[in-house]
Coordinates of C-alpha atoms and ligand atoms in Angstrom, one line a residue:
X1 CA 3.9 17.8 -5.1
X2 CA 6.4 19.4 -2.7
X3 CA 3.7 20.4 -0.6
X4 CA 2.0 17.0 -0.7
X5 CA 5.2 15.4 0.1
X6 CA 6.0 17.5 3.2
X7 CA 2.4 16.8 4.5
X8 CA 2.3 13.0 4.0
X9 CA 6.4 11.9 4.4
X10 CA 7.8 15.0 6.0
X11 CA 10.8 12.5 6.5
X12 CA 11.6 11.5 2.8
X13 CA 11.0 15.4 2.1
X14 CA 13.1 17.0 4.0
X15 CA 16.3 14.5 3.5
X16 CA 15.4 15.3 -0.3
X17 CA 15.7 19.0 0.6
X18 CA 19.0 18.8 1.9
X19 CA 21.1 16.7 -0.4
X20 CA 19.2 19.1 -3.3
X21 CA 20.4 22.3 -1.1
X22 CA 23.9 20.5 -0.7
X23 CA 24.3 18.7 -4.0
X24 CA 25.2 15.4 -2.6
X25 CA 22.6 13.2 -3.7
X26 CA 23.7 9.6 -4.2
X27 CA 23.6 8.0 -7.4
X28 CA 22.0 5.0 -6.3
X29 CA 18.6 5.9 -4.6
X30 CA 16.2 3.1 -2.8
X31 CA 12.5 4.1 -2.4
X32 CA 10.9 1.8 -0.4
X33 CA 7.2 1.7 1.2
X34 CA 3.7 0.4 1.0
X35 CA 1.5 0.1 -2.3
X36 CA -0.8 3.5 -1.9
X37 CA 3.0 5.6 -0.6
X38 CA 3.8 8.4 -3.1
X39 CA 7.1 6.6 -4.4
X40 CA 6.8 6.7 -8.0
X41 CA 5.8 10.5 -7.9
X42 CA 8.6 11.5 -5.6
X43 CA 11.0 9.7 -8.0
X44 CA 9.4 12.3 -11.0
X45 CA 9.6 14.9 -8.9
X46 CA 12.8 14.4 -8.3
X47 CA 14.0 13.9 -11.5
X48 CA 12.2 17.3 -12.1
X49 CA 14.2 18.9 -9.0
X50 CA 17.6 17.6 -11.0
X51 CA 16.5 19.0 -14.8
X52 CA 14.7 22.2 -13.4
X53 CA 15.7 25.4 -15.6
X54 CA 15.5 27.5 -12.2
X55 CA 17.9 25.1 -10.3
X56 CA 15.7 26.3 -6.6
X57 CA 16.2 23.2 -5.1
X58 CA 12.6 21.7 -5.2
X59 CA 11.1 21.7 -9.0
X60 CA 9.1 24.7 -9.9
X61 CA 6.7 21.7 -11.9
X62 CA 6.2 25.0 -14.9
X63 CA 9.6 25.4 -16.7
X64 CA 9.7 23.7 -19.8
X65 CA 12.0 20.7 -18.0
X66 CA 9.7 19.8 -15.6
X67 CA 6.4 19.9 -17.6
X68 CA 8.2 17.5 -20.4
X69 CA 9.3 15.1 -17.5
X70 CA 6.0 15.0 -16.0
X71 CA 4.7 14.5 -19.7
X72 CA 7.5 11.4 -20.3
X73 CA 8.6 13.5 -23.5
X74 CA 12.6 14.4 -21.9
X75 CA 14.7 12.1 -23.6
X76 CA 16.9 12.0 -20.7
X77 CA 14.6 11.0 -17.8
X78 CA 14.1 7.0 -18.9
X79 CA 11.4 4.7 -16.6
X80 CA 11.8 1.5 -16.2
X81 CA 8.3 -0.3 -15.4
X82 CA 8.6 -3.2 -13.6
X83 CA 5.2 -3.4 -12.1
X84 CA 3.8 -5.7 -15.5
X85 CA 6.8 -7.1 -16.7
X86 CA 10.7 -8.2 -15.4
X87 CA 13.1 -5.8 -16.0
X88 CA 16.0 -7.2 -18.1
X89 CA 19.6 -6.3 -18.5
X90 CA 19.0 -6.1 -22.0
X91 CA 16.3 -3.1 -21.1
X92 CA 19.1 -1.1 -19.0
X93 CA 22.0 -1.9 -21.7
X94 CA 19.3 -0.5 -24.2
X95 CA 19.2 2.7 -22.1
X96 CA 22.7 3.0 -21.3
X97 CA 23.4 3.1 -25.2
X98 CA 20.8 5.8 -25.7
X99 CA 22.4 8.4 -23.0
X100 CA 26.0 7.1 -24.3
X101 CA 25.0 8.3 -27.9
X102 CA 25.1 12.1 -26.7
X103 CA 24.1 14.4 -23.7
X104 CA 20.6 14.4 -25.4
X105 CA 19.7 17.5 -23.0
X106 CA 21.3 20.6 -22.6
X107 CA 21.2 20.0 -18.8
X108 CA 23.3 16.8 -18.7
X109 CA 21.3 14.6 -15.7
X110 CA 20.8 11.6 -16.9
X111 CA 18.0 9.6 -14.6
X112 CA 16.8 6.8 -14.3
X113 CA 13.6 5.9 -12.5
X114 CA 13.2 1.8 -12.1
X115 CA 9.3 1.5 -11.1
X116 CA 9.3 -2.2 -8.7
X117 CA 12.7 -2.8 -9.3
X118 CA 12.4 -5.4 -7.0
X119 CA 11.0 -7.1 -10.5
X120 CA 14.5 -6.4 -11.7
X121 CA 16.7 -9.7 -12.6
X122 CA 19.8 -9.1 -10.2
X123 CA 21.8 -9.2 -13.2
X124 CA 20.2 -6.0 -14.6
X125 CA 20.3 -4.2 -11.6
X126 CA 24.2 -5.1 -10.9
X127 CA 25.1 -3.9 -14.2
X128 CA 23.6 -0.5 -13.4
X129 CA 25.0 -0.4 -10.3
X130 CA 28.2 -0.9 -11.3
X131 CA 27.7 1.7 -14.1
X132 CA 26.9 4.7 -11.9
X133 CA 30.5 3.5 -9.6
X134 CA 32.5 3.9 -13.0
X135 CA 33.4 7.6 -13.8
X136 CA 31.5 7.3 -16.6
X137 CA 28.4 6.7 -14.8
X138 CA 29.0 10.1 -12.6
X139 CA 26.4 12.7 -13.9
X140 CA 23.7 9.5 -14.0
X141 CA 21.5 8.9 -11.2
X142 CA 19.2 6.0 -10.8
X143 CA 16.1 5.5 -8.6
X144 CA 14.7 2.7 -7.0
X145 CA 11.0 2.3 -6.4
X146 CA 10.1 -0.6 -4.3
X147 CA 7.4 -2.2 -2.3
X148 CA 8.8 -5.3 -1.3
X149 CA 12.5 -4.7 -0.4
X150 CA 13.4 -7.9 0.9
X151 CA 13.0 -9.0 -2.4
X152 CA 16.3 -7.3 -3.7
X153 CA 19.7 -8.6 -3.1
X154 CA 21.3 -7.5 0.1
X155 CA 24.5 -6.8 -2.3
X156 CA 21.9 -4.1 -4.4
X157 CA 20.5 -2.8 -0.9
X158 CA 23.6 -1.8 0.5
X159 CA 24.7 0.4 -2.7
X160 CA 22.3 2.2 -2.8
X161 CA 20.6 5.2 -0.1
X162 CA 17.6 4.2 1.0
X163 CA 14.6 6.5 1.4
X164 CA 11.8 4.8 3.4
X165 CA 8.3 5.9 3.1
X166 CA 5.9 5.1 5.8
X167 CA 2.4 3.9 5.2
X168 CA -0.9 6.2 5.6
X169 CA -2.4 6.6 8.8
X170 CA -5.8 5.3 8.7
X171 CA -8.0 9.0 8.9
X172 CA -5.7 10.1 5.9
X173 CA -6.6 6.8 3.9
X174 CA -9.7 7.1 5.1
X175 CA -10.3 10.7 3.8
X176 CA -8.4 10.2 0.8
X177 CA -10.7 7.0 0.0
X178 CA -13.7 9.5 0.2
X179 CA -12.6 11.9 -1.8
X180 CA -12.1 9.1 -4.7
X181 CA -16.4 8.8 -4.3
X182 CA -16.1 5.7 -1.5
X183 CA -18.8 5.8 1.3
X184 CA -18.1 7.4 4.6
X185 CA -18.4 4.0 5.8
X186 CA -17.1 2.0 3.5
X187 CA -13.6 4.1 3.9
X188 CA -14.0 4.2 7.7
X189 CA -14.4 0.5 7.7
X190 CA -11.4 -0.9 5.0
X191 CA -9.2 2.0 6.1
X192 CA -8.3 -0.3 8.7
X193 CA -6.5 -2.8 7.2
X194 CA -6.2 -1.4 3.5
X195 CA -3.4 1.4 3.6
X196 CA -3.9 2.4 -0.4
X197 CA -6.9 4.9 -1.0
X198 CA -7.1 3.1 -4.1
X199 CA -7.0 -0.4 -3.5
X200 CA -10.0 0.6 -0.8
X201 CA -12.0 1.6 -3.5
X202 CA -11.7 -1.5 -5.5
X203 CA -12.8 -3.2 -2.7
X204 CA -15.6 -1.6 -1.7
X205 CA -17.5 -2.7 -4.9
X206 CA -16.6 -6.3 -4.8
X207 CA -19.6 -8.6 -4.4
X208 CA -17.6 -10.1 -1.7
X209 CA -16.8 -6.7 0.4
X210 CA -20.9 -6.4 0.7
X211 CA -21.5 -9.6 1.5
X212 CA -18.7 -9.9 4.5
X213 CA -20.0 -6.7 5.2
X214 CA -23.6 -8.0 5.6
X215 CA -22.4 -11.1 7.5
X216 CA -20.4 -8.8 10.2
X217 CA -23.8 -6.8 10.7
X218 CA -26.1 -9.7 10.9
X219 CA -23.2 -11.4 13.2
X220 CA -23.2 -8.6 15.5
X221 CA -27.2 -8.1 15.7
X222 CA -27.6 -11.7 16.6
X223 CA -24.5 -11.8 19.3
X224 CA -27.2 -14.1 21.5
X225 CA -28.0 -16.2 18.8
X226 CA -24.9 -17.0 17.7
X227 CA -26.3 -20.4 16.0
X228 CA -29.1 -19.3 14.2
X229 CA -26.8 -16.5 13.0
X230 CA -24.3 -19.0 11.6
X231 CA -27.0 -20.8 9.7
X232 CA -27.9 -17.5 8.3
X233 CA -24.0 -17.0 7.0
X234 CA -23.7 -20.5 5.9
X235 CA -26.6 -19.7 3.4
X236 CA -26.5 -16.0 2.6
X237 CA -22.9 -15.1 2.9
X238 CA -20.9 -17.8 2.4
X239 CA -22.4 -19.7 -0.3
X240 CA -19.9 -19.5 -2.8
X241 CA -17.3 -21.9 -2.6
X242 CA -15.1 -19.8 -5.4
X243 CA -15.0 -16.7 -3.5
X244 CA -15.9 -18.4 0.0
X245 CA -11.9 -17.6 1.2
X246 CA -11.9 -14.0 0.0
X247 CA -15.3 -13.4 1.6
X248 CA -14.2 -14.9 5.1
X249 CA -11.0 -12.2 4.9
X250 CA -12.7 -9.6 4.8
X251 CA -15.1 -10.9 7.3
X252 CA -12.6 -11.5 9.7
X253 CA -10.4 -7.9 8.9
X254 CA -14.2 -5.9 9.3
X255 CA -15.1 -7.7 12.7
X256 CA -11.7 -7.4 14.0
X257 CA -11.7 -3.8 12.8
X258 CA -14.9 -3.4 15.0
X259 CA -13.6 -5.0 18.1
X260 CA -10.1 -2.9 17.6
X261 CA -11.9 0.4 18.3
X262 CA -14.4 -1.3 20.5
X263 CA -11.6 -1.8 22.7
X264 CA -9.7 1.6 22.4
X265 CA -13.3 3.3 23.2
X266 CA -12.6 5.3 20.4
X267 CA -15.4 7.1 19.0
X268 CA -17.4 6.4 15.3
X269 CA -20.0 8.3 13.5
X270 CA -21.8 5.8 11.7
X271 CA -24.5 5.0 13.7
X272 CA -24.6 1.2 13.6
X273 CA -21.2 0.9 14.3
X274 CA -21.3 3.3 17.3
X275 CA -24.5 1.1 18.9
X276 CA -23.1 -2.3 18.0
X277 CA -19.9 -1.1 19.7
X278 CA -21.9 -0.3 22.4
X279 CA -24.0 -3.5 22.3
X280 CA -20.4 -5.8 22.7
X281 CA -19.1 -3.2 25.4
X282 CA -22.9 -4.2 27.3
X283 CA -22.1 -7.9 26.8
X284 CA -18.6 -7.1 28.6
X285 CA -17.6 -9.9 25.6
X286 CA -14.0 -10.7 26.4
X287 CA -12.6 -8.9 23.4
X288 CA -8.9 -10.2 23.2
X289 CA -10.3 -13.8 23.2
X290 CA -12.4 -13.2 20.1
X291 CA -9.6 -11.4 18.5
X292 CA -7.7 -14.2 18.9
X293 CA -10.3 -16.5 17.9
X294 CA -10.5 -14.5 14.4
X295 CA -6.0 -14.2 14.0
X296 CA -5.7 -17.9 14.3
X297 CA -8.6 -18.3 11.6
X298 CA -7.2 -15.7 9.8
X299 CA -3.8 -17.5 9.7
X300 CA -5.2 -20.9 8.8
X301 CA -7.2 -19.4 6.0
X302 CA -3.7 -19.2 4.0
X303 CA -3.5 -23.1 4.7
X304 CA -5.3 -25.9 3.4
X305 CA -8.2 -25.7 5.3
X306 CA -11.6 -26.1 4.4
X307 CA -12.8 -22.8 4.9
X308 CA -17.1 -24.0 5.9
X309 CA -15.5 -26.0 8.2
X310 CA -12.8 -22.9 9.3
X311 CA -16.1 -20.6 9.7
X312 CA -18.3 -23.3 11.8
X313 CA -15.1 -23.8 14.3
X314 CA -14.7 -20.1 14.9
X315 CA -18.2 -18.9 15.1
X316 CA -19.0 -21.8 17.4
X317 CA -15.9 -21.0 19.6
X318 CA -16.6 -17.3 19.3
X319 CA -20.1 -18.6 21.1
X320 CA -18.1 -20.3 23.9
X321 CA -16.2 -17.3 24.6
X322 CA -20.0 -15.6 25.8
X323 CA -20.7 -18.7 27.8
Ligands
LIG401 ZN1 11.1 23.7 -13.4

């Protein structure tokens, strides 16, 4: 983990490294980042860090300490998941009883690791809060995991030292996607607007994903026949008024991804990408207009619209755009 962490948020690890090094660690932590960010495992690991039996800064992740923390079996590391269900003040009174009872470990850190805290009812998270301010509270820490931040009281925010973790660049999703058994293509191509390896996979085997996917390809083969190409959507890609909205998405986040890197020349190696790239650079197709074209749809999409009618309007001014 401390590896992975330097490599992937050399920031987050090397703030860690110093308040471990100069034992000044706050009591109230704030990790906050993107779905797919390594929050909730840099929250363990630091718990680990605190309980380690060799006391090296950084956990060894062998000793006894660590391996029980990792396993969820040390009674005085206690998570909180709010990801399925609200946490309660009732939940962190619960807790707070528990670590009053006795120092249950010989080591004395008490942690406590809030997963979406953001799910949190403002009550339960003031009364933690103010626990860890009160004497009592002084050899407890607690960590906050969250991916929406502006969700949390500005009150909570400002206790608490925030440790920002910054999203994936695209060729480390990308990779990362791969290595989870997603296609080179099918990582290339969501990499660029999915930041979470994970999340990437899911996609890639919705019904929806190949369908878009289809419709971008046929799209792009049929650039000077724009019409009969959106007869051919209208029947084969968007024929399902249930998942019609989902579908035009992803249609509009894959051709958009296209045009991006179409207009940064940057390179691709998946063949059909490369030539259609170099079909639309051929056409000298005003990019920014069509990009525009597809952020407006995009943005009505989350309105009531009537998304056949959303798709007719933009392939047909898409068409204008060529003259
Ligand atoms: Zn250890």
């Amino acid at each position: 983990m401390k590896d992975r962490l330097k490599k992937e948020q050399p920031i987050v690890y090397q703030t860690l490294k110093n308040c471990l090094k100069q034992n000044r660690l706050s009591h109230a932590l704030l990790f906050s980042g993107p779905k797919g960010t390594p929050k909730l495992q840099t929250a363990l690991f630091l718990a680990q860090s605190l309980v380690c039996e060799k006391h090296q800064g950084f956990a060894c992740e062998e000793c006894d300490s660590c391996r029980r923390v990792a396993q969820a079996t040390y009674a005085d590391v206690i998570m909180l998941d709010g990801s399925q269900k609200s946490i309660k003040k009732e939940d962190i009174l619960n807790v707070q009883h528990e670590f009053n009872k006795t120092a249950l470990e010989a080591d004395g850190h008490k942690i406590y690791i809030l997963n979406r805290a953001e799910n949190a009812t403002p009550e339960a998270l003031n009364s933690l809060l103010k626990f860890l301010e009160e004497p009592s509270g002084e050899s407890t820490i607690a960590i906050l995991v969250v991916e929406e931040m502006d969700r949390l009281l500005p009150t909570i925010i400002s206790r608490c030292q925030i440790l920002p973790f910054r999203p994936l660049d695209q060729e480390s999703c990308c990779q990362k996607a791969q290595q989870q058994g997603v296609s080179e293509e099918d990582s290339f191509l969501l990499s660029h607007f999915i930041k979470d390896a994970e999340a990437i996979a899911q996609t890639a085997q919705k019904e929806t994903y190949q369908k878009a996917l289809a419709g971008v390809r046929y799209l792009l083969s049929h650039l000077l026949q724009m019409e009969e190409a959106l007869i051919w959507l209208q029947s084969e890609v968007f024929n399902d008024r249930e998942t019609m909205k989902e579908t035009l998405l992803l249609f509009i986040d894959l051709l958009s991804a296209i045009l991006q890197d179409t207009a940064k020349q940057s390179d691709c190696s998946i063949v059909w990408i490369r030539q259609e790239m170099a079909r639309i650079r051929s056409l000298q197709i005003d990019q920014s207009r069509w990009l525009l074209i597809l952020l407006s749809t995009r943005d009505k999409c989350s309105r009531p619209f009537h998304m056949g009618l959303l798709l007719d309007q933009m392939i047909l001014e898409m068409k204008e755009v060529l003259g």
